[in-house]
Short mmCIF file of C-alpha atoms in Angstrom, two decimals:
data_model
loop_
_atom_site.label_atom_id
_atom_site.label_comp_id
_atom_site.label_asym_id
_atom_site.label_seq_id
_atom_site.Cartn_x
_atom_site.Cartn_y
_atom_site.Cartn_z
CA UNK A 16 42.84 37.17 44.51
CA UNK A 17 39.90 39.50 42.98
CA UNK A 18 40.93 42.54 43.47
CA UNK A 19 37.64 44.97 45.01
CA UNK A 20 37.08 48.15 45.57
CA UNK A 21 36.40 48.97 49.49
CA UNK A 22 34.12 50.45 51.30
CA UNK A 23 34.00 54.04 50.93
CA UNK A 24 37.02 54.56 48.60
CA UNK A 25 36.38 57.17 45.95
CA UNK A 26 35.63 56.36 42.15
CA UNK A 27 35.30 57.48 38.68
CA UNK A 28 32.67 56.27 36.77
CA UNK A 29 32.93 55.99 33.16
CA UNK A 30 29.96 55.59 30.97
CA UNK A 31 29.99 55.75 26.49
CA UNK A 32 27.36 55.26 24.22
CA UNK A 33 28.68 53.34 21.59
CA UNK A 34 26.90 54.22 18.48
CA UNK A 35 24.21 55.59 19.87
CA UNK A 36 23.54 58.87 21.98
CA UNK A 37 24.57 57.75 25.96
CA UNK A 38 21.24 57.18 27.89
CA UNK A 39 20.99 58.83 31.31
CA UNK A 40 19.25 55.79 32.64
CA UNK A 41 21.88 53.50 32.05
CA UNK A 42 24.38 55.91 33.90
CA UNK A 43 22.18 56.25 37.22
CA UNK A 44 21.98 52.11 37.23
CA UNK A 45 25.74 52.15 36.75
CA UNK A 46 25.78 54.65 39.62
CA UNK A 47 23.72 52.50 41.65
CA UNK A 48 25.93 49.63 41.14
CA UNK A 49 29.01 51.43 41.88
CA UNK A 50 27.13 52.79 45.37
CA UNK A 51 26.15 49.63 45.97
CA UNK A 52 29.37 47.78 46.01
CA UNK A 53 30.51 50.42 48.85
CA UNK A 54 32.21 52.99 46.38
CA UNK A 55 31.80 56.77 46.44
CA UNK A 56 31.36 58.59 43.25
CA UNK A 57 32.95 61.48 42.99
CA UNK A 58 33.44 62.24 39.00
CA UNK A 59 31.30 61.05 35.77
CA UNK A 60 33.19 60.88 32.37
CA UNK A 61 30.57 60.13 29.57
CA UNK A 62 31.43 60.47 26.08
CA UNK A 63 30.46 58.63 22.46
CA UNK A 64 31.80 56.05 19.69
CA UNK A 65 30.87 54.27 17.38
CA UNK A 66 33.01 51.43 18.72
CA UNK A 67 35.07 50.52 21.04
CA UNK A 68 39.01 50.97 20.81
CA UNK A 69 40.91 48.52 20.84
CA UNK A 70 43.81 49.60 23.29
CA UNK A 71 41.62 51.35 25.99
CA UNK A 72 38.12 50.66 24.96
CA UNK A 73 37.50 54.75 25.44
CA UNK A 74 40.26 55.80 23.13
CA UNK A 75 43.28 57.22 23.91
CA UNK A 76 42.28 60.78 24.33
CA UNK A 77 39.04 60.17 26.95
CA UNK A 78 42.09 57.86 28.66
CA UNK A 79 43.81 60.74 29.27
CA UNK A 80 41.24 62.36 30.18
CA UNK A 81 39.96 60.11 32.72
CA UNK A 82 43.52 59.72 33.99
CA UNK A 83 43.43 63.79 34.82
CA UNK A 84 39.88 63.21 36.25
CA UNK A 85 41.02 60.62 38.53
CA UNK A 86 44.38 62.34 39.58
CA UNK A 87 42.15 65.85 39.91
CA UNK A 88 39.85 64.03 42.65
CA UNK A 89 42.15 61.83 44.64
CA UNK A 90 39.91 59.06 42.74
CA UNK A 91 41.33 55.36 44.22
CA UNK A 92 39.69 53.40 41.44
CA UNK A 93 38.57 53.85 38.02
CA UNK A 94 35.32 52.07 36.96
CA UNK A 95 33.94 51.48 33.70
CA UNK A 96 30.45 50.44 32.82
CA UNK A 97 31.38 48.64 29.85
CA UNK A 98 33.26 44.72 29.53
CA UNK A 99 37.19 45.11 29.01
CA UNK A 100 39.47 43.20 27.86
CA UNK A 101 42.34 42.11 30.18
CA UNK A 102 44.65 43.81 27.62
CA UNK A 103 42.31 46.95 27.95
CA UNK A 104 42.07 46.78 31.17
CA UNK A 105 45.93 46.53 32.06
CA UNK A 106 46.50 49.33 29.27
CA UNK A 107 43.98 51.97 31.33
CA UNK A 108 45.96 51.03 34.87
CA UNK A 109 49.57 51.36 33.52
CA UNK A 110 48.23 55.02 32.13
CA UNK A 111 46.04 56.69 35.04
CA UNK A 112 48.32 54.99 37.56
CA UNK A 113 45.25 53.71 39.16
CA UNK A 114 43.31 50.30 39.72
CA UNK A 115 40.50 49.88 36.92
CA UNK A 116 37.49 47.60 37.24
CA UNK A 117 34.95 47.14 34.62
CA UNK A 118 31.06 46.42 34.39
CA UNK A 119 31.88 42.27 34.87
CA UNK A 120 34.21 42.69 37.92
CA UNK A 121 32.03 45.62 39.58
CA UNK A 122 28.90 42.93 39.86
CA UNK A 123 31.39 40.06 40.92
CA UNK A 124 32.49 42.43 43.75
CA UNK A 125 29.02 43.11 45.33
CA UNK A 126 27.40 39.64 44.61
CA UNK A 127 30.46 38.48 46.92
CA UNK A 128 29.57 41.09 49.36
CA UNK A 129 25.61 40.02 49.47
CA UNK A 130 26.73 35.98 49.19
CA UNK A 131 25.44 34.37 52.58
CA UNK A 132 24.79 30.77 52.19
CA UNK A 133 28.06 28.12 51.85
CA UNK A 134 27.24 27.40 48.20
CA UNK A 135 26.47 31.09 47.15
CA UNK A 136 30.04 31.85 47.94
CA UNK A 137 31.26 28.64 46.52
CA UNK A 138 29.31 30.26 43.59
CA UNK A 139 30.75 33.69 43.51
CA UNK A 140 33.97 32.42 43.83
CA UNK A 141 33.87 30.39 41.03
CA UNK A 142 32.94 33.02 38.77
CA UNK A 143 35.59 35.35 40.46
CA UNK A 144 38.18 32.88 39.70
CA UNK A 145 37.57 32.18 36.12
CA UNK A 146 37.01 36.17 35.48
CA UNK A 147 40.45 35.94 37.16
CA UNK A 148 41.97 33.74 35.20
CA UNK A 149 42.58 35.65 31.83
CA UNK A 150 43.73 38.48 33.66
CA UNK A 151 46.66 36.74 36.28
CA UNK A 152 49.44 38.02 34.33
CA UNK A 153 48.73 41.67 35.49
CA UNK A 154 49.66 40.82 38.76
CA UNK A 155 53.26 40.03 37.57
CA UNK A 156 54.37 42.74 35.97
CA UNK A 157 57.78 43.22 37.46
CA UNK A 158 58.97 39.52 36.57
CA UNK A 159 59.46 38.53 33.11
CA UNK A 160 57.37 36.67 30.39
CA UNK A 161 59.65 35.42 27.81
CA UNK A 162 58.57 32.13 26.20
CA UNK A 163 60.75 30.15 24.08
CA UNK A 164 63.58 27.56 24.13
CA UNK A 165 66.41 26.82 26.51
CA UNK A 166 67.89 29.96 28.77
CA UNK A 167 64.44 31.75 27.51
CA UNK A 168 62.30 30.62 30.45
CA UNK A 169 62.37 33.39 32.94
CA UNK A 170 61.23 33.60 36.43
CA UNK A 171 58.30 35.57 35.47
CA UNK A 172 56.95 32.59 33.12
CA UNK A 173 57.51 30.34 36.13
CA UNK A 174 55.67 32.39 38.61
CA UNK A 175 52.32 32.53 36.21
CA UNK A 176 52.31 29.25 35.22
CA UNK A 177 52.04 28.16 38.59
CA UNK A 178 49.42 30.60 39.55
CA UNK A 179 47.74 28.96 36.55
CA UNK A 180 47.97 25.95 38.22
CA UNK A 181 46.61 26.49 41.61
CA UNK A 182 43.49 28.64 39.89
CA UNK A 183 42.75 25.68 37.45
CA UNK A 184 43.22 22.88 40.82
CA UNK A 185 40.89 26.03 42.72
CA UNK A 186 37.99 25.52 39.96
CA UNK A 187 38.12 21.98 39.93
CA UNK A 188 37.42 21.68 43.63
CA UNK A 189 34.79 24.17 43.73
CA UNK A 190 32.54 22.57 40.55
CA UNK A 191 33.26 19.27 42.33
CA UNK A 192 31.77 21.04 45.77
CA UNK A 193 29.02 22.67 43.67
CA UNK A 194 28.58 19.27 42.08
CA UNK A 195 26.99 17.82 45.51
CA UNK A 196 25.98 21.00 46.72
CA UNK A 197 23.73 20.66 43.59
CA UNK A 198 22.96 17.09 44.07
CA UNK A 199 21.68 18.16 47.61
CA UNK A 200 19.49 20.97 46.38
CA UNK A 201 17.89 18.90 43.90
CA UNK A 202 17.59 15.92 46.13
CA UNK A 203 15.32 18.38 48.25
CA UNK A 204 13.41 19.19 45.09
CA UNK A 205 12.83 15.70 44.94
CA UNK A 206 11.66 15.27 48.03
CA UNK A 207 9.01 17.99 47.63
CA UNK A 208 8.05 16.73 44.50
CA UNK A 209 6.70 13.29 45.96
CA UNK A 210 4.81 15.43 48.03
CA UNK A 211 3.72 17.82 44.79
CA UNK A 212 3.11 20.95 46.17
CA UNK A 213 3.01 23.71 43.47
CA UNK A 214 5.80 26.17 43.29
CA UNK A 215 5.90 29.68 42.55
CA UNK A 216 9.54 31.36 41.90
CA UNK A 217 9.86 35.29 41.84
CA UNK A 218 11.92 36.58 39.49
CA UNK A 219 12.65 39.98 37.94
CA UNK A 220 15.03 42.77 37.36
CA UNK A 221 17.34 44.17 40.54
CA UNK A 222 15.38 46.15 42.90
CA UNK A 223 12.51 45.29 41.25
CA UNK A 224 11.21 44.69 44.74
CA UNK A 225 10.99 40.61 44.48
CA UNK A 226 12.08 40.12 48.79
CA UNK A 227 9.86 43.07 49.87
CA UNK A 228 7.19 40.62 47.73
CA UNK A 229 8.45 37.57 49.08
CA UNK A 230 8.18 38.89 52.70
CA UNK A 231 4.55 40.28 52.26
CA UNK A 232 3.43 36.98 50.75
CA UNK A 233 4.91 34.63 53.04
CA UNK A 234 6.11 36.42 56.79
CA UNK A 235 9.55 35.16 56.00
CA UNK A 236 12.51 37.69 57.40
CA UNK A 237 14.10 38.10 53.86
CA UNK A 238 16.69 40.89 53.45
CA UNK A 239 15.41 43.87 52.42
CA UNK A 240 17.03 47.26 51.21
CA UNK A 241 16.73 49.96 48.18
CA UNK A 242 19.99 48.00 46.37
CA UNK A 243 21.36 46.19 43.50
CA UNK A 244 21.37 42.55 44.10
CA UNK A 245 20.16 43.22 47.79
CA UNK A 246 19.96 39.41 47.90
CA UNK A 247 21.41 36.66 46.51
CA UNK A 248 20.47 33.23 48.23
CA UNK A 249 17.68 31.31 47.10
CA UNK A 250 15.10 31.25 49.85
CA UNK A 251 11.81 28.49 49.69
CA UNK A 252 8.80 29.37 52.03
CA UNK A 253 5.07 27.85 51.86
CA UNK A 254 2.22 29.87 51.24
CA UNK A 255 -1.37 29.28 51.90
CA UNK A 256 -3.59 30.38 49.44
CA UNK A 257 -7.51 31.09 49.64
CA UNK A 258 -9.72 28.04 50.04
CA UNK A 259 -6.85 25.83 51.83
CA UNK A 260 -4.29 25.13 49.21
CA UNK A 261 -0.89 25.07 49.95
CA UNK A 262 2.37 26.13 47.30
CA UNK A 263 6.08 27.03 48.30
CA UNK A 264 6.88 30.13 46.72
CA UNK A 265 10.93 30.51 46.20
CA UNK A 266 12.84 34.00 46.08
CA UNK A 267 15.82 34.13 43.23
CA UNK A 268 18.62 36.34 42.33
CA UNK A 269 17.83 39.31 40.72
CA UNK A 270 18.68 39.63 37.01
CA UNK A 271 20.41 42.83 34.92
CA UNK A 272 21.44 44.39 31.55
CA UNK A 273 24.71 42.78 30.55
CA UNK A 274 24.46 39.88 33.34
CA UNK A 275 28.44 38.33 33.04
CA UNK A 276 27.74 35.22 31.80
CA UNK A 277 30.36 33.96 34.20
CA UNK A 278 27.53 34.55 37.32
CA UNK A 279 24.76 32.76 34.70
CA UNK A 280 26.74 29.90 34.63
CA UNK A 281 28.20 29.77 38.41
CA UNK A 282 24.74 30.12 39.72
CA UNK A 283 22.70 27.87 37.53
CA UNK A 284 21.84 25.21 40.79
CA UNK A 285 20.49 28.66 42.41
CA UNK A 286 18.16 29.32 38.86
CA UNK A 287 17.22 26.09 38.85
CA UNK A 288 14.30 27.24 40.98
CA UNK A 289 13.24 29.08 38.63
CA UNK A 290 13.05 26.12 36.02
CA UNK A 291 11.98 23.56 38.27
CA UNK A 292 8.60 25.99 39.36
CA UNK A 293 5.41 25.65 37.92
CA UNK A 294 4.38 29.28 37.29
CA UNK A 295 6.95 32.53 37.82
CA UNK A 296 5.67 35.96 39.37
CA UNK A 297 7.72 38.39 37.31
CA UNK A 298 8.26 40.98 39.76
CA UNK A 299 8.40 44.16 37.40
CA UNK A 300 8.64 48.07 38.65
CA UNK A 301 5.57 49.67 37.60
CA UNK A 302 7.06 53.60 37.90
CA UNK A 303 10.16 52.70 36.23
CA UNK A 304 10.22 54.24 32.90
CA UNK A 305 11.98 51.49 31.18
CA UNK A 306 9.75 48.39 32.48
CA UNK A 307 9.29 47.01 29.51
CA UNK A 308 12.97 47.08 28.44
CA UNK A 309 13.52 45.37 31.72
CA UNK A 310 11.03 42.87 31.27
CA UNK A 311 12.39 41.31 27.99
CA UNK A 312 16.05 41.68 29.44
CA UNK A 313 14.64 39.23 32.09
CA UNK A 314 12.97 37.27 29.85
CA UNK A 315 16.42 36.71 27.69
CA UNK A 316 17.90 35.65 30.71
CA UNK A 317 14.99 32.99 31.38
CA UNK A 318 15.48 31.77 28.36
CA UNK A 319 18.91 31.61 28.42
CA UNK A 320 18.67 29.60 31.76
CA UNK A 321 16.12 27.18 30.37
CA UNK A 322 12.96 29.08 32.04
CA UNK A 323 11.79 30.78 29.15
CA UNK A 324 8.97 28.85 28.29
CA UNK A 325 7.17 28.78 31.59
CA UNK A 326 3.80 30.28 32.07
CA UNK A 327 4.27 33.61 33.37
CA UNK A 328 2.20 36.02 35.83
CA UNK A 329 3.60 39.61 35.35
CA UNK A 330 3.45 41.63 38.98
CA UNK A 331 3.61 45.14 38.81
CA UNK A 332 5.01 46.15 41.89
CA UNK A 333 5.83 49.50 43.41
CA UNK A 334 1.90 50.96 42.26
CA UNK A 335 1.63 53.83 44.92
CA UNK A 336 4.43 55.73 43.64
CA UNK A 337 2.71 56.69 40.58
CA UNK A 338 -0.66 56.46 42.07
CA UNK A 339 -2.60 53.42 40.41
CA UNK A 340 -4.93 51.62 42.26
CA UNK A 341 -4.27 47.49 42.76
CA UNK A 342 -6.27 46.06 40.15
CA UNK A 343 -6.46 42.29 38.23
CA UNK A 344 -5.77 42.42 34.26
CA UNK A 345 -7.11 39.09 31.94
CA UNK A 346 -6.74 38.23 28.46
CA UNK A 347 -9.46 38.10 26.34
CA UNK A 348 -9.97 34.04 26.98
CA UNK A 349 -10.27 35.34 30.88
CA UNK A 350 -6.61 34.13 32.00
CA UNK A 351 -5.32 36.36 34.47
CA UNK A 352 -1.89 37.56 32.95
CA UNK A 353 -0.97 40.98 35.72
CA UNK A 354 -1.32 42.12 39.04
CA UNK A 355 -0.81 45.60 40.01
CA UNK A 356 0.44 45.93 43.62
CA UNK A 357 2.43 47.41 46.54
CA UNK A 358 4.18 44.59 48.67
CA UNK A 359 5.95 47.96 50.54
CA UNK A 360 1.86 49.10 51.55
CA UNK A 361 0.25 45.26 51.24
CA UNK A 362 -1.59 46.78 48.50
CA UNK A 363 -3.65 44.40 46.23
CA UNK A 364 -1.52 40.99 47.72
CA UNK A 365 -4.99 39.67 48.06
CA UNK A 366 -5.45 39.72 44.68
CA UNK A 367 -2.52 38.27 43.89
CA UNK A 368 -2.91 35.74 46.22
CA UNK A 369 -6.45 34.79 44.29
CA UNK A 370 -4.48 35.16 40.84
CA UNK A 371 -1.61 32.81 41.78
CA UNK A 372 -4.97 30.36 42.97
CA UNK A 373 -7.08 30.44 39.39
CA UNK A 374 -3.75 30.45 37.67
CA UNK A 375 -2.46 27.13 38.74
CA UNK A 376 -6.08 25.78 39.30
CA UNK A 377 -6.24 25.57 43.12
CA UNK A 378 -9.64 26.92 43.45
CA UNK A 379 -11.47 25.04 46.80
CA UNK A 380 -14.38 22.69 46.21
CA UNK A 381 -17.02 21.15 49.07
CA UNK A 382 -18.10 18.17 49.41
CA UNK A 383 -19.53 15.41 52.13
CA UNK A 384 -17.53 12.93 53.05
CA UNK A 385 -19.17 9.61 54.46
CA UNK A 386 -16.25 7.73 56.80
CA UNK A 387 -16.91 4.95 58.63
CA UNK A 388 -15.78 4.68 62.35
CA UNK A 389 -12.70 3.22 62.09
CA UNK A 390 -11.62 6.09 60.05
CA UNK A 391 -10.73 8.72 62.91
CA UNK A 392 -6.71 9.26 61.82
CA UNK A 393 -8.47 10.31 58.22
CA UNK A 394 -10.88 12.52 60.01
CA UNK A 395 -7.99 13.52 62.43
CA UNK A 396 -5.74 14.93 59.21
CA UNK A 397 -8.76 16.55 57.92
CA UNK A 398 -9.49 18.70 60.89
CA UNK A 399 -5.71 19.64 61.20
CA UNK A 400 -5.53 20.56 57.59
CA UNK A 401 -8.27 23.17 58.31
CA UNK A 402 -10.48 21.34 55.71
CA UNK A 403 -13.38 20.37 57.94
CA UNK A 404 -16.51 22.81 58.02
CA UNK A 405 -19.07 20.78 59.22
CA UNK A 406 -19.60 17.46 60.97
CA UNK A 407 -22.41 15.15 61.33
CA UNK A 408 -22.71 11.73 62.85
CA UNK A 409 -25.26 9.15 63.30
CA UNK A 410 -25.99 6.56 65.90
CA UNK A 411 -23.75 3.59 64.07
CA UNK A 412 -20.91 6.12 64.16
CA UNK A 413 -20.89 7.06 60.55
CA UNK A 414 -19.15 10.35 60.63
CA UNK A 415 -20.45 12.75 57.62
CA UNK A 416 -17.87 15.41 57.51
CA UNK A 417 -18.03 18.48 54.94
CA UNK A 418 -15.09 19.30 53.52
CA UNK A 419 -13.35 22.43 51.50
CA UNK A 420 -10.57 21.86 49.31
CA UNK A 421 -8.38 22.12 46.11
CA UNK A 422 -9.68 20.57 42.90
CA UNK A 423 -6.45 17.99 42.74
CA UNK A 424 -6.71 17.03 46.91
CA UNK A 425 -10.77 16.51 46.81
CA UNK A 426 -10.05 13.60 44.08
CA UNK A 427 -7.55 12.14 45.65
CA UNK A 428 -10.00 12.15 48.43
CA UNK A 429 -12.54 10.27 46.13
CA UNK A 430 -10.18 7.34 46.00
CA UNK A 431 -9.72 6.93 49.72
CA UNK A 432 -11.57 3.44 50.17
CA UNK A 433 -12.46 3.86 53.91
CA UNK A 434 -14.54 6.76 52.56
CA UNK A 435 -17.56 7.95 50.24
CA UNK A 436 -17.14 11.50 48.62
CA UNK A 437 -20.12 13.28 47.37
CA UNK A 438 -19.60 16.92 45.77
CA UNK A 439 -22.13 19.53 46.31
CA UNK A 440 -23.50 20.09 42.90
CA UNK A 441 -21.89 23.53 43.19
CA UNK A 442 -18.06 23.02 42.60
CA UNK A 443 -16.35 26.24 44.00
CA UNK A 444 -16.89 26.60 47.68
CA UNK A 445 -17.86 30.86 47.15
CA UNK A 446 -18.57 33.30 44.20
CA UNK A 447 -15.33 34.34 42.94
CA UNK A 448 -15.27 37.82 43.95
CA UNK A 449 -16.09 41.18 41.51
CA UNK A 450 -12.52 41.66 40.65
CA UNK A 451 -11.83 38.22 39.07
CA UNK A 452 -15.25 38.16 37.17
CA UNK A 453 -14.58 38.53 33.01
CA UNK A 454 -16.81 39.20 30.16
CA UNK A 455 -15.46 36.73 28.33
CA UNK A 456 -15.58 32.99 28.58
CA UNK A 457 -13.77 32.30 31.59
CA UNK A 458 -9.92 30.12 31.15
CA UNK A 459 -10.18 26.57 31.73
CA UNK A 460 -8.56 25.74 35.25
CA UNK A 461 -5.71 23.90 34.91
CA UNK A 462 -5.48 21.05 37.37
CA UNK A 463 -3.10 20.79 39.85
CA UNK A 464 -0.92 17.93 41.01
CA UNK A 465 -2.91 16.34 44.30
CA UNK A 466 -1.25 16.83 47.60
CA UNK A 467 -1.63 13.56 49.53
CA UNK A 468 -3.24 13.84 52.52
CA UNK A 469 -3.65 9.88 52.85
CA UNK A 470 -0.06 8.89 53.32
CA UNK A 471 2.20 10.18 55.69
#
């Protein structure tokens, strides 16, 4: 099977710039991801070309040179930041003596470390096995290979066609499971759609700070730590916004610079949370120096994963490390378009909160609502929605109930036929406070899709 470095074992880490001058910030990630898979660094080999080599990637000098690294500090694995070849790959381990993992294999290894859920390591697996599968014959080096007529089959030929076999019968099964695993998950989409509840997905680079977000925003106990791809499965948990409106927000994977494309397409059913929500909070670090490089890496991968063209609300997390204060930002037509926040210090999630609210057009309205007696398990729902802030009644037992809610619930209200709806004359139920007040023409709200509240 995939073959991973363990917990603690030592490791060089080898990092080129290839035509162009090696960036320190691209080795410290690559140090991260090698810390966070369990390894301990214990030597850095850098160098430059202006491409790669085509034996060992490196060339065959910096190969030797890594080899006498690696033999210098008792290294047990050699890991390079860059995609290899399985040619490459096999070429670097039959010269240092020493197993060698590159960039591709390195994530694989610690997204099937963080993998929880049944179908995330259904997932992983799948993309372990078909990063697997072009480099099986390594693993049969002392049998032979020969191809050819009669009496030229040898045992070694045998032995990896067969392997062949079982991987390709492996795959099938697990896109088969996947297949209803995927048919499940969207089934429950379904299902929340005919009740249509916004949804909100967080997305973002690694360590961006998306489940430290996700757990200020919504109480749930998400995994939190300061590591690549500290989680990996999809979690959905509502959120009640100001005025009474209620969205699920979803948590996603974390994205990367030179994501294998074997994970994009292995965990497309877990994206598709992403795609299937109706406005994403990109998560983005506001006192890393390369945010905006980040941002349109993430962005690629949205659009790569059919997201791209979904309205956006950019989060800038992580504020109190540089100092800023939390703070609202709007384009010139009044749209809100970033937040600036601390979910580690609950800094500004207020605002957001009130963001994510004008952005997808949730705003409360009031209104009185005439219902006749017979209409108590209407009044009932109302009062256990939270919607009710004042009742009347006269001596017939006409109940005259005022009400506070979304734009898209207080019309369906106006439809209910037991009832009469009259809105106040002023629509929202407060001022909108200071911080959301613009210069310029304020955005048109957006309506939302109506939560029923009449049918159970």
């Amino acid at each position: 099977m995939f073959e991973r470095p363990r917990s603690g074992e030592r490791a060089v880490l080898v990092r080129l710039g290839l035509g162009e001058p090696l960036r320190p910030e691209d080795l410290e990630e690559f140090q991260q991801l090698a810390r966070s898979a369990g390894a301990t660094p214990v030597a850095t080999v850098t160098g430059r070309r202006e491409r790669p080599d085509p034996r060992y990637f490196v060339g065959s000098g910096k190969a030797e040179e890594i080899g006498t690294v690696a033999a210098a500090e008792s290294a047990d694995v050699i890991l390079i930041d860059h995609p290899l070849s399985p040619s490459q790959e096999r070429n670097l381990e039959k010269l240092t003596g020493r197993r060698v993992l590159d960039r591709s294999g390195l994530i694989l290894d610690i997204f099937a470390q963080r993998a929880r859920s049944f179908e995330g390591k259904l997932q992983v697996e799948l993309a372990q096995l078909k990063h697997l599968s072009t480099r099986l014959v390594r693993g049969w080096t002392h049998l032979e290979r020969q191809k050819g007529g009669i009496g030229l089959r040898g045992p070694g030929e045998t032995q990896l066609e067969t392997d062949r076999r079982l991987l390709a019968t492996r795959v099938k099964s697990l896109t088969r499971k996947l297949a209803r695993l995927r048919q499940q998950r969207d089934t429950g989409r379904s299902a929340r759609a005919s009740i249509p509840v916004p949804g909100v997905a967080l997305v973002g680079y690694t360590n961006a700070g998306k489940s430290t977000l996700f757990r200020g925003l919504t109480g749930a106990d998400a995994y939190i730590a300061d590591k690549l791809f500290a989680t990996l499965d999809p979690t959905v948990r509502k959120l009640a916004l100001p005025g009474g409106a209620g969205i699920v927000v979803a948590d996603t994977v974390g994205f990367i610079r030179e994501l294998p494309h074997e994970l994009v397409a292995a965990f497309q059913s877990t994206l598709q949370e992403a795609r299937s929500a109706q406005l994403l909070l990109h998560v983005i670090d506001a006192a890393d120096a390369r945010r905006d490089e980040y941002t349109l890496q993430v962005d690629a991968v949205l659009a790569e994963i059919g997201a791209g063209a979904l309205p956006q609300l950019l989060v800038y997390n992580k504020i109190d490390r540089p100092g800023l204060p939390p703070r609202i930002e709007r384009a010139a037509d009044g749209t809100v378009t970033q937040v600036w926040i601390s979910a580690a210090l609950g800094l500004g999630l207020d605002l957001l909160r009130q963001a994510i609210t004008e952005r997808l057009g949730l705003g409360a309205v009031r209104g009185w609502l005439r219902l006749p007696a017979a209409a108590g398990a209407l009044r009932a729902r109302l009062f256990a929605q939270g919607a009710v802030r004042e009742e009347r009644s006269d001596a017939n037992g006409v109940m005259r109930l005022l009400v506070e809610l979304p734009p898209a619930q207080m019309a369906e209200l106006e439809r209910e036929p037991l009832g009469k709806l009259t809105r106040l004359a002023s629509a929202p139920c407060a001022a909108p406070p200071r911080y959301l007040e613009s210069s310029g023409s304020p955005a048109p709200a957006r309506r939302g899709r109506a939560v029923p509240l009449i049918s159970q």
